[in-house]
Amino acid sequence: MTDEPRIFSGIRATGDKTLGNYSGGYRQYVATQEQGEAFFCIVDLHSITTPIEPDDLREYTLSGAAMLFATGLDPDRSTVFAQSHVVAHAEAAWLLSAATSFGELRRMTQFKEKSEGQDFVSAGLFTYPVLMAGDILLYQTDIVPIGDDQRQHVELTRDVAERFNQRYGETFTVPRGVYPEEGARIKNLQEPERLMSTTRGAPQGVVRMVDEPDVIRKKFKTAVTDSEREIRHDPEAKPGISNLLEIMSVATGDPVAELERRYDGAGYGRFKEDVGEAVVALLSPIQDRYRELRADERELQRLLAVGAEKARRASEPTLEAMYERMGFVKAEAGRLFGAARPRGL
Ligand code: TRP
């Protein structure tokens, strides 16, 4: 046990990751791992709440893990693991479902949004927030760095933790959500009024983490700007240029104000080219590490196994306390049946 704060975040295993995911996700995770004892969980169990092909789940889990390591999570410093490798998550979800009400879950806006108009709505989509609460509470988490869209789920987690603590005695740390400021939310290069995402918006305006350098350069060259000539950060009047300034800032670490000064009078053409080069320089080493890991699946599996072992050890005491306080009888393994014997012998 240390005095460092416990940090937990879950990363959805979904399709192609973008520069937007880097800015709002990966980049923050790497910064976060320096601030405490951090757990980063690829939440593959959550992925089956909406239809997904088995091959895709497998691919997304491995690529998600590879990208976490490639962008700088350190397997020695942090615990990086797949949710399904630590069975405590599924167990905790079931136990916590007793301390979560139907009414609470029914109010979740994400459930309403995701279930609307679907002809098959899984029970898992409805109970998703309980699984998420378990993810967080199993680790006695202090801080959950997470997107603003998850605020309601974190609030529910806090309510469930308090209710459980009240009913069964102090068991969980009540966690706090930490939401990154608006601002560094990268937009589609072709439609700078909408977020960069692979599921919506012009594909030409979406920079994927695994795009080839020339593809990246081209996307920036053709980025939408405006009819002025001034390189100035003004998201209302100049969404395209403002977005490019923010991207440049993410890629180089230089503040936007300094970039405005540097590119004063430079012209849009040169600026766009430079932003493209800065992004290529940022992504190239990440892509190299990513490809290396994807080519060596055994190494990736090994890293995940190390993470799973650490996560099991960290979550076990909490899960045991949950069972015990709720009144479950402890199983004494092996007593009743003696040594296992192969069938027929
Ligand atoms: N629900 C989160 C999302 O959609 C992912 C997630 C699952 C998560 N479990 C978590 C995030 C626990 C933080 C902590 O982004």
Tab-separated table of C-alpha atoms and ligand atoms in Angstrom:
chain	number	residue	atom	x	y	z
A	1	MET	CA	0.000	0.000	0.000
A	2	THR	CA	1.178	3.469	-0.865
A	3	ASP	CA	-0.227	6.932	-0.278
A	4	GLU	CA	-0.397	7.639	-3.971
A	5	PRO	CA	-3.919	8.193	-5.246
A	6	ARG	CA	-5.445	5.278	-7.074
A	7	ILE	CA	-6.438	6.146	-10.612
A	8	PHE	CA	-8.665	4.010	-12.801
A	9	SER	CA	-9.820	4.475	-16.347
A	10	GLY	CA	-11.566	2.180	-18.788
A	11	ILE	CA	-10.886	2.336	-22.500
A	12	ARG	CA	-13.499	1.061	-24.875
A	13	ALA	CA	-12.366	-1.565	-27.359
A	14	THR	CA	-13.700	-0.127	-30.577
A	15	GLY	CA	-12.560	0.417	-34.149
A	16	ASP	CA	-9.906	2.688	-35.579
A	17	LYS	CA	-8.444	5.200	-33.194
A	18	THR	CA	-7.979	8.783	-34.306
A	19	LEU	CA	-5.932	11.821	-33.487
A	20	GLY	CA	-8.994	12.873	-31.465
A	21	ASN	CA	-8.590	9.778	-29.288
A	22	TYR	CA	-4.936	10.682	-28.865
A	23	SER	CA	-5.659	14.225	-27.764
A	24	GLY	CA	-8.532	13.383	-25.427
A	25	GLY	CA	-7.401	9.926	-24.325
A	26	TYR	CA	-3.957	8.434	-24.800
A	27	ARG	CA	-2.138	11.680	-24.161
A	28	GLN	CA	-3.982	12.124	-20.863
A	29	TYR	CA	-3.368	8.538	-19.775
A	30	VAL	CA	0.369	8.966	-20.122
A	31	ALA	CA	0.253	12.182	-18.096
A	32	THR	CA	-2.017	10.514	-15.536
A	33	GLN	CA	0.248	7.559	-14.894
A	34	GLU	CA	2.727	9.954	-13.294
A	35	GLN	CA	0.191	11.184	-10.765
A	36	GLY	CA	-0.520	8.014	-8.854
A	37	GLU	CA	-0.998	4.290	-8.983
A	38	ALA	CA	-2.811	3.957	-12.269
A	39	PHE	CA	-4.975	1.191	-13.722
A	40	PHE	CA	-5.925	1.235	-17.393
A	41	CYS	CA	-8.466	-1.352	-18.367
A	42	ILE	CA	-9.496	-2.301	-21.879
A	43	VAL	CA	-13.144	-2.845	-21.209
A	44	ASP	CA	-13.825	-5.737	-23.548
A	45	LEU	CA	-16.761	-6.975	-21.469
A	46	HIS	CA	-18.487	-3.678	-22.175
A	47	SER	CA	-18.036	-4.185	-25.915
A	48	ILE	CA	-20.627	-6.945	-26.120
A	49	THR	CA	-23.448	-4.687	-24.922
A	50	THR	CA	-23.980	-3.666	-28.547
A	51	PRO	CA	-23.656	-6.088	-31.487
A	52	ILE	CA	-20.044	-6.948	-32.288
A	53	GLU	CA	-18.498	-9.730	-34.351
A	54	PRO	CA	-16.213	-12.054	-32.353
A	55	ASP	CA	-13.323	-11.400	-34.741
A	56	ASP	CA	-13.774	-7.671	-34.297
A	57	LEU	CA	-13.804	-7.919	-30.514
A	58	ARG	CA	-10.543	-9.818	-30.628
A	59	GLU	CA	-8.978	-7.356	-33.059
A	60	TYR	CA	-10.120	-4.270	-31.140
A	61	THR	CA	-8.889	-5.648	-27.839
A	62	LEU	CA	-5.417	-6.377	-29.178
A	63	SER	CA	-5.137	-3.161	-31.167
A	64	GLY	CA	-6.433	-1.181	-28.191
A	65	ALA	CA	-3.808	-2.699	-25.935
A	66	ALA	CA	-1.033	-2.177	-28.479
A	67	MET	CA	-1.992	1.464	-28.871
A	68	LEU	CA	-1.942	2.055	-25.107
A	69	PHE	CA	1.603	0.761	-24.884
A	70	ALA	CA	2.683	2.453	-28.127
A	71	THR	CA	1.508	5.863	-26.920
A	72	GLY	CA	3.594	5.573	-23.795
A	73	LEU	CA	1.914	3.660	-20.998
A	74	ASP	CA	4.651	1.954	-19.081
A	75	PRO	CA	3.787	-1.605	-18.044
A	76	ASP	CA	6.118	-1.314	-15.051
A	77	ARG	CA	4.661	1.951	-13.814
A	78	SER	CA	0.994	1.317	-14.621
A	79	THR	CA	-1.331	-1.650	-14.655
A	80	VAL	CA	-2.647	-2.169	-18.175
A	81	PHE	CA	-5.004	-5.091	-18.628
A	82	ALA	CA	-8.061	-6.539	-20.339
A	83	GLN	CA	-11.227	-6.553	-18.256
A	84	SER	CA	-12.180	-10.127	-19.195
A	85	HIS	CA	-8.837	-11.383	-17.848
A	86	VAL	CA	-9.864	-10.429	-14.331
A	87	VAL	CA	-13.076	-12.298	-13.525
A	88	ALA	CA	-13.664	-10.119	-10.482
A	89	HIS	CA	-15.191	-7.512	-12.817
A	90	ALA	CA	-18.042	-9.761	-13.898
A	91	GLU	CA	-18.586	-10.900	-10.321
A	92	ALA	CA	-18.566	-7.392	-8.909
A	93	ALA	CA	-21.134	-6.320	-11.487
A	94	TRP	CA	-23.529	-9.014	-10.331
A	95	LEU	CA	-23.082	-8.218	-6.658
A	96	LEU	CA	-23.466	-4.484	-7.228
A	97	SER	CA	-26.622	-4.997	-9.259
A	98	ALA	CA	-28.276	-5.647	-5.896
A	99	ALA	CA	-27.373	-2.133	-4.794
A	100	THR	CA	-28.431	-0.418	-8.016
A	101	SER	CA	-32.049	0.336	-8.764
A	102	PHE	CA	-33.941	-0.190	-11.975
A	103	GLY	CA	-35.038	3.440	-11.800
A	104	GLU	CA	-31.474	4.712	-11.625
A	105	LEU	CA	-30.469	2.717	-14.672
A	106	ARG	CA	-33.562	3.792	-16.573
A	107	ARG	CA	-32.518	7.414	-16.209
A	108	MET	CA	-29.152	6.951	-17.922
A	109	THR	CA	-29.119	9.094	-21.039
A	110	GLN	CA	-26.501	6.949	-22.755
A	111	PHE	CA	-28.839	3.977	-22.521
A	112	LYS	CA	-31.677	6.008	-23.976
A	113	GLU	CA	-29.507	7.229	-26.831
A	114	LYS	CA	-27.971	3.895	-27.665
A	115	SER	CA	-31.186	1.899	-27.429
A	116	GLU	CA	-33.343	4.259	-29.442
A	117	GLY	CA	-34.474	2.822	-32.756
A	118	GLN	CA	-32.604	-0.480	-32.293
A	119	ASP	CA	-34.524	-3.682	-32.840
A	120	PHE	CA	-32.361	-5.619	-30.404
A	121	VAL	CA	-31.509	-3.913	-27.137
A	122	SER	CA	-29.449	-6.204	-24.930
A	123	ALA	CA	-30.008	-6.472	-21.188
A	124	GLY	CA	-26.294	-5.750	-20.922
A	125	LEU	CA	-26.723	-2.329	-22.500
A	126	PHE	CA	-29.112	-1.511	-19.675
A	127	THR	CA	-26.883	-2.848	-16.880
A	128	TYR	CA	-23.676	-1.476	-18.429
A	129	PRO	CA	-23.271	1.202	-15.722
A	130	VAL	CA	-23.212	-1.474	-13.003
A	131	LEU	CA	-20.302	-3.223	-14.673
A	132	MET	CA	-18.579	0.132	-14.929
A	133	ALA	CA	-19.202	0.861	-11.255
A	134	GLY	CA	-17.580	-2.472	-10.427
A	135	ASP	CA	-14.561	-1.663	-12.592
A	136	ILE	CA	-13.962	1.469	-10.602
A	137	LEU	CA	-14.898	0.327	-7.091
A	138	LEU	CA	-12.880	-2.915	-7.142
A	139	TYR	CA	-9.672	-0.892	-7.035
A	140	GLN	CA	-10.572	1.513	-4.224
A	141	THR	CA	-10.215	4.188	-6.871
A	142	ASP	CA	-9.790	7.817	-5.837
A	143	ILE	CA	-9.785	9.402	-9.272
A	144	VAL	CA	-11.444	8.529	-12.574
A	145	PRO	CA	-10.083	10.599	-15.492
A	146	ILE	CA	-12.818	10.417	-18.077
A	147	GLY	CA	-14.774	12.208	-20.796
A	148	ASP	CA	-17.623	14.489	-19.919
A	149	ASP	CA	-20.130	12.145	-21.597
A	150	GLN	CA	-19.514	9.667	-18.761
A	151	ARG	CA	-20.362	12.057	-15.928
A	152	GLN	CA	-23.721	10.413	-15.226
A	153	HIS	CA	-22.119	6.973	-14.966
A	154	VAL	CA	-19.494	8.206	-12.520
A	155	GLU	CA	-22.191	9.866	-10.410
A	156	LEU	CA	-24.111	6.589	-10.368
A	157	THR	CA	-20.936	4.785	-9.284
A	158	ARG	CA	-20.628	7.173	-6.353
A	159	ASP	CA	-24.257	6.628	-5.360
A	160	VAL	CA	-23.905	2.857	-5.563
A	161	ALA	CA	-20.703	2.957	-3.488
A	162	GLU	CA	-22.360	5.043	-0.805
A	163	ARG	CA	-25.437	2.843	-0.735
A	164	PHE	CA	-23.344	-0.316	-0.450
A	165	ASN	CA	-21.201	1.226	2.293
A	166	GLN	CA	-24.307	2.167	4.213
A	167	ARG	CA	-26.009	-1.194	3.892
A	168	TYR	CA	-23.043	-3.467	4.427
A	169	GLY	CA	-20.428	-1.330	6.139
A	170	GLU	CA	-17.539	0.732	4.749
A	171	THR	CA	-16.238	-1.223	1.774
A	172	PHE	CA	-15.506	1.206	-1.032
A	173	THR	CA	-13.631	4.422	-1.536
A	174	VAL	CA	-16.103	6.845	-3.111
A	175	PRO	CA	-14.366	7.914	-6.344
A	176	ARG	CA	-14.227	11.308	-7.972
A	177	GLY	CA	-14.502	11.929	-11.710
A	178	VAL	CA	-11.932	14.233	-13.271
A	179	TYR	CA	-13.076	15.647	-16.584
A	180	PRO	CA	-10.573	17.211	-18.983
A	181	GLU	CA	-11.353	20.786	-19.919
A	182	GLU	CA	-13.122	21.453	-23.137
A	183	GLY	CA	-10.865	22.911	-25.734
A	184	ALA	CA	-8.429	20.226	-26.717
A	185	ARG	CA	-11.259	18.457	-28.511
A	186	ILE	CA	-10.065	17.892	-32.009
A	187	LYS	CA	-12.487	18.385	-34.872
A	188	ASN	CA	-12.861	16.828	-38.313
A	189	LEU	CA	-10.509	18.600	-40.753
A	190	GLN	CA	-13.240	18.822	-43.382
A	191	GLU	CA	-16.078	19.709	-41.031
A	192	PRO	CA	-14.476	21.627	-38.182
A	193	GLU	CA	-17.790	22.055	-36.412
A	194	ARG	CA	-17.948	18.350	-35.614
A	195	LEU	CA	-15.668	16.174	-33.491
A	196	MET	CA	-13.148	13.963	-35.232
A	197	SER	CA	-14.661	10.493	-35.189
A	198	THR	CA	-14.540	7.436	-37.411
A	199	THR	CA	-18.254	6.839	-37.109
A	200	ARG	CA	-19.452	10.209	-38.406
A	201	GLY	CA	-18.168	12.946	-40.672
A	202	ALA	CA	-16.068	13.104	-43.835
A	203	PRO	CA	-13.392	10.343	-43.770
A	204	GLN	CA	-10.907	12.670	-45.504
A	205	GLY	CA	-11.050	14.888	-42.408
A	206	VAL	CA	-10.301	12.068	-39.956
A	207	VAL	CA	-6.663	11.392	-39.072
A	208	ARG	CA	-6.231	7.817	-37.962
A	209	MET	CA	-3.471	6.833	-35.593
A	210	VAL	CA	-2.255	4.313	-38.175
A	211	ASP	CA	-2.491	6.490	-41.305
A	212	GLU	CA	0.608	6.477	-43.526
A	213	PRO	CA	2.642	9.726	-43.434
A	214	ASP	CA	1.631	10.682	-46.974
A	215	VAL	CA	-2.014	10.134	-46.185
A	216	ILE	CA	-1.670	12.381	-43.146
A	217	ARG	CA	0.087	15.105	-45.160
A	218	LYS	CA	-2.643	15.035	-47.769
A	219	LYS	CA	-5.416	15.273	-45.187
A	220	PHE	CA	-3.832	18.400	-43.723
A	221	LYS	CA	-3.150	19.959	-47.126
A	222	THR	CA	-6.823	19.656	-47.993
A	223	ALA	CA	-8.103	20.763	-44.573
A	224	VAL	CA	-10.930	23.296	-44.681
A	225	THR	CA	-9.983	26.838	-43.606
A	226	ASP	CA	-11.715	30.168	-44.349
A	227	SER	CA	-11.487	33.071	-46.758
A	228	GLU	CA	-9.286	35.248	-44.538
A	229	ARG	CA	-5.517	35.040	-44.302
A	230	GLU	CA	-4.954	35.396	-40.598
A	231	ILE	CA	-3.760	32.529	-38.410
A	232	ARG	CA	-5.651	33.279	-35.253
A	233	HIS	CA	-7.442	31.160	-32.660
A	234	ASP	CA	-11.130	32.024	-32.826
A	235	PRO	CA	-13.272	28.879	-32.838
A	236	GLU	CA	-16.486	30.782	-33.599
A	237	ALA	CA	-15.304	32.764	-36.602
A	238	LYS	CA	-12.457	30.493	-37.720
A	239	PRO	CA	-13.223	26.896	-36.738
A	240	GLY	CA	-10.855	25.318	-39.276
A	241	ILE	CA	-7.780	27.381	-38.449
A	242	SER	CA	-8.496	27.175	-34.716
A	243	ASN	CA	-8.693	23.401	-34.956
A	244	LEU	CA	-5.381	23.288	-36.827
A	245	LEU	CA	-3.769	25.488	-34.172
A	246	GLU	CA	-5.002	23.155	-31.451
A	247	ILE	CA	-3.744	20.108	-33.310
A	248	MET	CA	-0.356	21.763	-33.796
A	249	SER	CA	-0.289	22.507	-30.088
A	250	VAL	CA	-1.072	18.875	-29.234
A	251	ALA	CA	1.595	17.631	-31.643
A	252	THR	CA	4.377	19.987	-30.564
A	253	GLY	CA	3.472	20.839	-26.980
A	254	ASP	CA	3.738	24.548	-27.819
A	255	PRO	CA	0.946	26.798	-26.559
A	256	VAL	CA	-1.538	28.104	-29.126
A	257	ALA	CA	-0.584	31.736	-28.435
A	258	GLU	CA	3.014	31.023	-29.312
A	259	LEU	CA	1.997	29.289	-32.524
A	260	GLU	CA	-0.140	32.292	-33.490
A	261	ARG	CA	2.922	34.485	-33.134
A	262	ARG	CA	5.164	32.099	-35.020
A	263	TYR	CA	2.801	31.844	-37.978
A	264	ASP	CA	1.830	35.490	-38.091
A	265	GLY	CA	1.637	36.324	-41.800
A	266	ALA	CA	2.912	32.901	-42.890
A	267	GLY	CA	-0.082	32.016	-45.068
A	268	TYR	CA	-2.476	29.107	-44.777
A	269	GLY	CA	-0.637	26.874	-47.241
A	270	ARG	CA	2.598	26.774	-45.328
A	271	PHE	CA	0.825	26.539	-41.986
A	272	LYS	CA	-1.225	23.532	-43.048
A	273	GLU	CA	1.879	21.818	-44.369
A	274	ASP	CA	3.715	22.409	-41.092
A	275	VAL	CA	0.814	21.057	-39.035
A	276	GLY	CA	0.829	17.940	-41.200
A	277	GLU	CA	4.560	17.484	-40.656
A	278	ALA	CA	4.210	17.988	-36.916
A	279	VAL	CA	1.533	15.290	-36.770
A	280	VAL	CA	3.669	12.930	-38.861
A	281	ALA	CA	6.552	13.544	-36.445
A	282	LEU	CA	4.272	12.835	-33.488
A	283	LEU	CA	2.724	9.681	-34.904
A	284	SER	CA	5.672	8.031	-36.656
A	285	PRO	CA	7.411	6.689	-33.536
A	286	ILE	CA	4.036	5.666	-32.084
A	287	GLN	CA	3.234	3.796	-35.286
A	288	ASP	CA	6.611	2.032	-35.206
A	289	ARG	CA	6.038	0.778	-31.671
A	290	TYR	CA	2.466	-0.122	-32.495
A	291	ARG	CA	3.482	-2.200	-35.530
A	292	GLU	CA	6.180	-3.941	-33.545
A	293	LEU	CA	3.679	-4.980	-30.901
A	294	ARG	CA	1.081	-6.064	-33.405
A	295	ALA	CA	3.690	-8.187	-35.152
A	296	ASP	CA	4.591	-9.892	-31.882
A	297	GLU	CA	1.314	-11.030	-30.446
A	298	ARG	CA	3.025	-13.166	-27.825
A	299	GLU	CA	4.771	-10.152	-26.384
A	300	LEU	CA	1.503	-8.262	-26.307
A	301	GLN	CA	-0.205	-11.196	-24.577
A	302	ARG	CA	2.643	-11.349	-22.096
A	303	LEU	CA	2.291	-7.677	-21.238
A	304	LEU	CA	-1.460	-8.112	-20.773
A	305	ALA	CA	-0.882	-11.162	-18.581
A	306	VAL	CA	1.424	-9.158	-16.322
A	307	GLY	CA	-1.239	-6.450	-16.066
A	308	ALA	CA	-3.982	-8.976	-15.349
A	309	GLU	CA	-1.976	-10.522	-12.550
A	310	LYS	CA	-1.387	-7.150	-10.914
A	311	ALA	CA	-5.055	-6.249	-11.345
A	312	ARG	CA	-6.182	-9.541	-9.813
A	313	ARG	CA	-4.039	-8.962	-6.790
A	314	ALA	CA	-5.222	-5.393	-6.393
A	315	SER	CA	-8.939	-6.201	-6.754
A	316	GLU	CA	-9.129	-9.449	-4.805
A	317	PRO	CA	-9.355	-7.999	-1.276
A	318	THR	CA	-12.245	-5.755	-2.284
A	319	LEU	CA	-14.163	-8.542	-3.984
A	320	GLU	CA	-13.677	-10.778	-0.968
A	321	ALA	CA	-14.906	-8.067	1.348
A	322	MET	CA	-17.988	-7.627	-0.816
A	323	TYR	CA	-18.886	-11.324	-0.652
A	324	GLU	CA	-18.238	-11.498	3.028
A	325	ARG	CA	-20.170	-8.388	4.038
A	326	MET	CA	-23.140	-9.404	1.928
A	327	GLY	CA	-23.293	-12.696	3.810
A	328	PHE	CA	-22.050	-15.219	1.295
A	329	VAL	CA	-20.638	-18.401	2.757
A	330	LYS	CA	-16.995	-18.872	1.941
A	331	ALA	CA	-16.218	-21.865	-0.240
A	332	GLU	CA	-13.620	-24.154	1.216
A	333	ALA	CA	-12.113	-25.590	-1.911
A	334	GLY	CA	-11.433	-29.314	-2.259
A	335	ARG	CA	-12.772	-30.428	1.144
A	336	LEU	CA	-15.843	-32.350	0.072
A	337	PHE	CA	-14.717	-34.374	-2.855
A	338	GLY	CA	-11.129	-35.177	-2.096
A	339	ALA	CA	-8.542	-35.146	-4.838
A	340	ALA	CA	-9.898	-34.813	-8.350
A	341	ARG	CA	-9.669	-38.007	-10.329
A	342	PRO	CA	-10.026	-38.344	-14.061
A	343	ARG	CA	-13.370	-39.762	-15.117
A	344	GLY	CA	-13.560	-43.506	-15.513
A	345	LEU	CA	-10.580	-44.287	-13.319
B	1	TRP	N1	-18.000	3.748	-20.144
B	1	TRP	C1	-16.706	4.240	-20.494
B	1	TRP	C2	-16.776	4.873	-21.876
B	1	TRP	O1	-17.697	4.592	-22.606
B	1	TRP	C3	-15.673	3.156	-20.495
B	1	TRP	C4	-15.503	2.573	-19.129
B	1	TRP	C5	-15.906	1.349	-18.708
B	1	TRP	C6	-14.862	3.198	-18.041
B	1	TRP	N2	-15.563	1.177	-17.414
B	1	TRP	C7	-14.913	2.282	-16.963
B	1	TRP	C8	-14.242	4.438	-17.861
B	1	TRP	C9	-14.385	2.602	-15.736
B	1	TRP	C10	-13.707	4.745	-16.623
B	1	TRP	C11	-13.781	3.848	-15.556
B	1	TRP	O2	-15.896	5.614	-22.232
